[in-house]
mmCIF file of C-alpha atoms and ligand atoms in Angstrom:
data_model
loop_
_atom_site.group_PDB
_atom_site.id
_atom_site.type_symbol
_atom_site.label_atom_id
_atom_site.label_comp_id
_atom_site.label_asym_id
_atom_site.label_seq_id
_atom_site.Cartn_x
_atom_site.Cartn_y
_atom_site.Cartn_z
ATOM 1 C CA UNK A 17 53.783 63.668 -78.102
ATOM 2 C CA UNK A 18 55.248 62.417 -81.321
ATOM 3 C CA UNK A 19 52.905 59.344 -82.429
ATOM 4 C CA UNK A 20 54.412 57.562 -85.847
ATOM 5 C CA UNK A 21 52.696 54.858 -86.883
ATOM 6 C CA UNK A 22 53.823 51.678 -89.017
ATOM 7 C CA UNK A 23 52.664 48.328 -90.557
ATOM 8 C CA UNK A 24 56.059 46.776 -90.340
ATOM 9 C CA UNK A 25 57.313 45.149 -87.320
ATOM 10 C CA UNK A 26 61.000 45.115 -88.879
ATOM 11 C CA UNK A 27 62.966 46.299 -85.510
ATOM 12 C CA UNK A 28 60.224 46.644 -82.755
ATOM 13 C CA UNK A 29 61.599 43.620 -79.799
ATOM 14 C CA UNK A 30 59.851 41.993 -76.982
ATOM 15 C CA UNK A 31 60.664 44.466 -74.614
ATOM 16 C CA UNK A 32 59.043 47.585 -76.990
ATOM 17 C CA UNK A 33 55.631 45.686 -76.210
ATOM 18 C CA UNK A 34 55.575 46.017 -72.082
ATOM 19 C CA UNK A 35 51.793 47.475 -70.666
ATOM 20 C CA UNK A 36 49.556 46.027 -73.188
ATOM 21 C CA UNK A 37 46.532 43.245 -72.370
ATOM 22 C CA UNK A 38 45.288 45.211 -69.598
ATOM 23 C CA UNK A 39 42.553 43.589 -67.315
ATOM 24 C CA UNK A 40 43.676 40.067 -69.113
ATOM 25 C CA UNK A 41 43.841 37.637 -65.930
ATOM 26 C CA UNK A 42 46.564 35.022 -68.037
ATOM 27 C CA UNK A 43 47.929 38.017 -70.451
ATOM 28 C CA UNK A 44 50.766 36.972 -73.881
ATOM 29 C CA UNK A 45 53.770 37.873 -72.859
ATOM 30 C CA UNK A 46 55.712 40.310 -75.008
ATOM 31 C CA UNK A 47 57.381 37.638 -76.725
ATOM 32 C CA UNK A 48 54.073 36.205 -77.468
ATOM 33 C CA UNK A 49 52.725 39.454 -78.430
ATOM 34 C CA UNK A 50 55.526 39.625 -80.696
ATOM 35 C CA UNK A 51 54.495 36.302 -82.087
ATOM 36 C CA UNK A 52 51.066 37.645 -82.525
ATOM 37 C CA UNK A 53 51.673 40.532 -84.591
ATOM 38 C CA UNK A 54 54.150 38.549 -86.753
ATOM 39 C CA UNK A 55 51.524 36.262 -87.624
ATOM 40 C CA UNK A 56 49.006 38.370 -88.305
ATOM 41 C CA UNK A 57 48.062 39.518 -92.270
ATOM 42 C CA UNK A 58 48.124 42.790 -91.099
ATOM 43 C CA UNK A 59 49.104 45.172 -88.334
ATOM 44 C CA UNK A 60 49.801 48.721 -87.621
ATOM 45 C CA UNK A 61 51.554 50.051 -84.292
ATOM 46 C CA UNK A 62 51.178 53.188 -82.805
ATOM 47 C CA UNK A 63 55.555 53.755 -81.968
ATOM 48 C CA UNK A 64 56.083 56.869 -79.670
ATOM 49 C CA UNK A 65 59.397 58.403 -80.847
ATOM 50 C CA UNK A 66 61.740 59.917 -78.339
ATOM 51 C CA UNK A 67 62.456 63.417 -79.045
ATOM 52 C CA UNK A 68 63.724 65.193 -80.703
ATOM 53 C CA UNK A 69 61.144 64.424 -83.271
ATOM 54 C CA UNK A 70 62.604 63.050 -86.452
ATOM 55 C CA UNK A 71 60.740 60.998 -89.270
ATOM 56 C CA UNK A 72 60.589 57.130 -88.567
ATOM 57 C CA UNK A 73 63.906 56.099 -87.893
ATOM 58 C CA UNK A 74 65.718 53.465 -89.577
ATOM 59 C CA UNK A 75 65.382 49.971 -88.180
ATOM 60 C CA UNK A 76 68.416 49.651 -87.055
ATOM 61 C CA UNK A 77 68.042 53.448 -85.533
ATOM 62 C CA UNK A 78 64.629 52.262 -83.390
ATOM 63 C CA UNK A 79 66.619 52.134 -80.055
ATOM 64 C CA UNK A 80 63.885 54.295 -77.749
ATOM 65 C CA UNK A 81 60.903 54.163 -79.628
ATOM 66 C CA UNK A 82 57.824 52.325 -77.554
ATOM 67 C CA UNK A 83 54.599 50.552 -79.085
ATOM 68 C CA UNK A 84 51.962 52.771 -77.503
ATOM 69 C CA UNK A 85 48.955 51.203 -79.515
ATOM 70 C CA UNK A 86 48.395 48.131 -81.669
ATOM 71 C CA UNK A 87 45.521 46.748 -84.190
ATOM 72 C CA UNK A 88 45.746 43.598 -85.811
ATOM 73 C CA UNK A 89 44.132 41.418 -88.895
ATOM 74 C CA UNK A 90 43.835 38.266 -89.955
ATOM 75 C CA UNK A 91 42.697 37.271 -93.132
ATOM 76 C CA UNK A 92 41.868 34.800 -96.076
ATOM 77 C CA UNK A 93 43.786 36.998 -98.481
ATOM 78 C CA UNK A 94 40.791 36.768 -100.806
ATOM 79 C CA UNK A 95 37.312 37.822 -99.190
ATOM 80 C CA UNK A 96 37.314 38.291 -96.145
ATOM 81 C CA UNK A 97 39.391 40.115 -93.171
ATOM 82 C CA UNK A 98 38.644 39.779 -89.054
ATOM 83 C CA UNK A 99 40.238 42.467 -86.371
ATOM 84 C CA UNK A 100 41.046 40.169 -82.987
ATOM 85 C CA UNK A 101 42.656 42.754 -81.164
ATOM 86 C CA UNK A 102 42.914 46.493 -80.723
ATOM 87 C CA UNK A 103 44.527 48.333 -77.733
ATOM 88 C CA UNK A 104 46.280 51.605 -76.760
ATOM 89 C CA UNK A 105 48.548 51.707 -73.774
ATOM 90 C CA UNK A 106 46.440 53.556 -70.677
ATOM 91 C CA UNK A 107 48.017 56.603 -70.713
ATOM 92 C CA UNK A 108 47.529 57.118 -74.271
ATOM 93 C CA UNK A 109 44.288 56.575 -74.864
ATOM 94 C CA UNK A 110 41.744 59.100 -75.183
ATOM 95 C CA UNK A 111 44.462 60.979 -77.530
ATOM 96 C CA UNK A 112 42.586 59.821 -81.030
ATOM 97 C CA UNK A 113 45.579 56.735 -81.100
ATOM 98 C CA UNK A 114 43.189 54.289 -81.674
ATOM 99 C CA UNK A 115 40.784 55.751 -84.001
ATOM 100 C CA UNK A 116 43.734 56.588 -86.773
ATOM 101 C CA UNK A 117 44.825 52.468 -86.066
ATOM 102 C CA UNK A 118 41.246 51.453 -86.858
ATOM 103 C CA UNK A 119 41.102 54.058 -89.822
ATOM 104 C CA UNK A 120 44.555 53.154 -90.787
ATOM 105 C CA UNK A 121 43.281 49.490 -90.473
ATOM 106 C CA UNK A 122 40.052 49.925 -92.190
ATOM 107 C CA UNK A 123 41.754 51.459 -95.177
ATOM 108 C CA UNK A 124 44.782 48.055 -95.454
ATOM 109 C CA UNK A 125 41.438 46.107 -95.371
ATOM 110 C CA UNK A 126 39.109 47.804 -98.048
ATOM 111 C CA UNK A 127 40.160 45.155 -100.605
ATOM 112 C CA UNK A 128 38.046 42.675 -98.659
ATOM 113 C CA UNK A 129 34.162 41.443 -99.119
ATOM 114 C CA UNK A 130 33.823 41.182 -95.141
ATOM 115 C CA UNK A 131 35.523 42.875 -92.637
ATOM 116 C CA UNK A 132 34.716 42.003 -88.959
ATOM 117 C CA UNK A 133 35.105 42.427 -85.055
ATOM 118 C CA UNK A 134 33.850 41.382 -82.318
ATOM 119 C CA UNK A 135 33.107 44.446 -79.088
ATOM 120 C CA UNK A 136 31.509 45.250 -76.625
ATOM 121 C CA UNK A 137 28.165 47.472 -77.009
ATOM 122 C CA UNK A 138 29.625 49.940 -75.380
ATOM 123 C CA UNK A 139 31.998 50.149 -78.352
ATOM 124 C CA UNK A 140 30.138 50.304 -81.361
ATOM 125 C CA UNK A 141 29.387 54.153 -81.711
ATOM 126 C CA UNK A 142 33.803 53.990 -81.857
ATOM 127 C CA UNK A 143 33.926 51.705 -84.752
ATOM 128 C CA UNK A 144 30.606 53.488 -86.537
ATOM 129 C CA UNK A 145 32.880 56.057 -87.492
ATOM 130 C CA UNK A 146 34.960 53.876 -89.387
ATOM 131 C CA UNK A 147 32.483 52.537 -91.746
ATOM 132 C CA UNK A 148 31.051 49.595 -89.332
ATOM 133 C CA UNK A 149 27.741 48.966 -88.583
ATOM 134 C CA UNK A 150 26.085 46.662 -85.287
ATOM 135 C CA UNK A 151 25.743 43.001 -86.227
ATOM 136 C CA UNK A 152 25.790 39.836 -84.116
ATOM 137 C CA UNK A 153 28.320 37.246 -83.575
ATOM 138 C CA UNK A 154 29.130 33.742 -82.237
ATOM 139 C CA UNK A 155 32.055 33.381 -80.099
ATOM 140 C CA UNK A 156 34.170 30.548 -78.361
ATOM 141 C CA UNK A 157 36.498 30.962 -75.724
ATOM 142 C CA UNK A 158 39.077 28.462 -74.636
ATOM 143 C CA UNK A 159 40.055 30.067 -71.979
ATOM 144 C CA UNK A 160 43.151 27.795 -70.656
ATOM 145 C CA UNK A 161 44.835 28.423 -74.112
ATOM 146 C CA UNK A 162 44.495 32.892 -73.398
ATOM 147 C CA UNK A 163 48.117 33.590 -73.094
ATOM 148 C CA UNK A 164 48.530 32.015 -76.327
ATOM 149 C CA UNK A 165 51.306 29.468 -74.515
HETATM 150 C C1 COA B 203 39.263 51.194 -78.079
HETATM 151 C C2 COA B 203 40.510 51.766 -77.209
HETATM 152 C C3 COA B 203 41.727 51.081 -78.798
HETATM 153 C C4 COA B 203 40.210 53.729 -78.014
HETATM 154 O O1 COA B 203 41.343 53.554 -78.374
HETATM 155 P P1 COA B 203 41.998 55.130 -77.932
HETATM 156 O O2 COA B 203 42.942 56.007 -78.366
HETATM 157 O O3 COA B 203 41.230 55.674 -76.610
HETATM 158 O O4 COA B 203 41.040 56.534 -79.114
HETATM 159 P P2 COA B 203 40.224 57.537 -79.679
HETATM 160 O O5 COA B 203 41.087 58.279 -78.554
HETATM 161 O O6 COA B 203 40.843 57.814 -81.117
HETATM 162 O O7 COA B 203 38.782 57.257 -78.981
HETATM 163 C C5 COA B 203 38.312 57.806 -78.272
HETATM 164 C C6 COA B 203 37.075 56.510 -78.561
HETATM 165 O O8 COA B 203 36.917 55.469 -77.762
HETATM 166 C C7 COA B 203 35.408 54.995 -77.364
HETATM 167 N N1 COA B 203 35.799 54.735 -76.245
HETATM 168 C C8 COA B 203 37.053 54.241 -75.659
HETATM 169 N N2 COA B 203 36.704 53.420 -74.413
HETATM 170 C C9 COA B 203 35.491 53.347 -74.320
HETATM 171 C C10 COA B 203 34.572 52.797 -73.567
HETATM 172 N N3 COA B 203 35.125 51.954 -72.376
HETATM 173 N N4 COA B 203 33.484 53.017 -73.350
HETATM 174 C C11 COA B 203 33.084 54.007 -74.731
HETATM 175 N N5 COA B 203 33.510 53.737 -76.012
HETATM 176 C C12 COA B 203 34.633 54.068 -75.484
HETATM 177 C C13 COA B 203 35.190 56.108 -77.350
HETATM 178 O O9 COA B 203 34.056 56.127 -78.904
HETATM 179 C C14 COA B 203 36.127 57.353 -77.805
HETATM 180 O O10 COA B 203 35.737 58.628 -78.046
HETATM 181 P P3 COA B 203 34.949 59.505 -76.815
HETATM 182 O O11 COA B 203 36.456 60.208 -76.185
HETATM 183 O O12 COA B 203 34.406 60.935 -77.752
HETATM 184 O O13 COA B 203 34.271 59.748 -75.848
HETATM 185 C C15 COA B 203 41.079 52.128 -76.028
HETATM 186 O O14 COA B 203 40.039 52.721 -75.334
HETATM 187 C C16 COA B 203 41.527 50.724 -75.756
HETATM 188 O O15 COA B 203 42.428 50.541 -75.727
HETATM 189 N N6 COA B 203 40.608 50.075 -74.692
HETATM 190 C C17 COA B 203 40.882 48.610 -74.074
HETATM 191 C C18 COA B 203 41.216 47.517 -75.367
HETATM 192 C C19 COA B 203 39.533 47.144 -75.661
HETATM 193 O O16 COA B 203 38.274 47.868 -75.426
HETATM 194 N N7 COA B 203 39.947 47.352 -77.512
HETATM 195 C C20 COA B 203 38.959 46.964 -78.350
HETATM 196 C C21 COA B 203 38.710 45.548 -78.372
HETATM 197 S S1 COA B 203 36.928 45.593 -78.845
#
């Protein structure tokens, strides 16, 4: 597997964002997923590059590239950042991609005072690897808005 990481959406189309939001009853479409990424203050994408291995292709050469994982953050640009989403496609999990996405995002967010996310307790050990610690959170969910449309 040739996996490359990028923080640019340039040349990435909705077609290259298929297969995410596994298990969501009312998932965002790939087009909406692209809007989510475009509206985020920070993103990291994991791209599978078709063989033969080569450096990250130029924008216009990004055909055949598949997005296999992503993480996003939203921020006020001063003190605080929040990480809403991290996902790796099922067939690409357990190969270190999620960890690399989280590590790269934590690097990007180092200038901020607070870096927060909400996760299941079972994922707390995963995030502890990146310097986070368990806390408590309050959440609200408008399920009729889950697709973002
Ligand atoms: C969480 C996720 C991004 C990890 O991606 P990944 O590429 O498999 O991550 P890595 O290979 O770097 O690390 C795997 C680690 O993830 C953690 N992990 C993943 N799923 C887990 C689960 N269901 N329960 C507990 N830990 C889990 C484990 O610590 C695992 O380490 P291990 O292999 O030593 O057990 C991926 O499982 C995923 O997309 N899950 C569905 C969406 C999701 O839950 N996102 C997180 C929202 S807060």
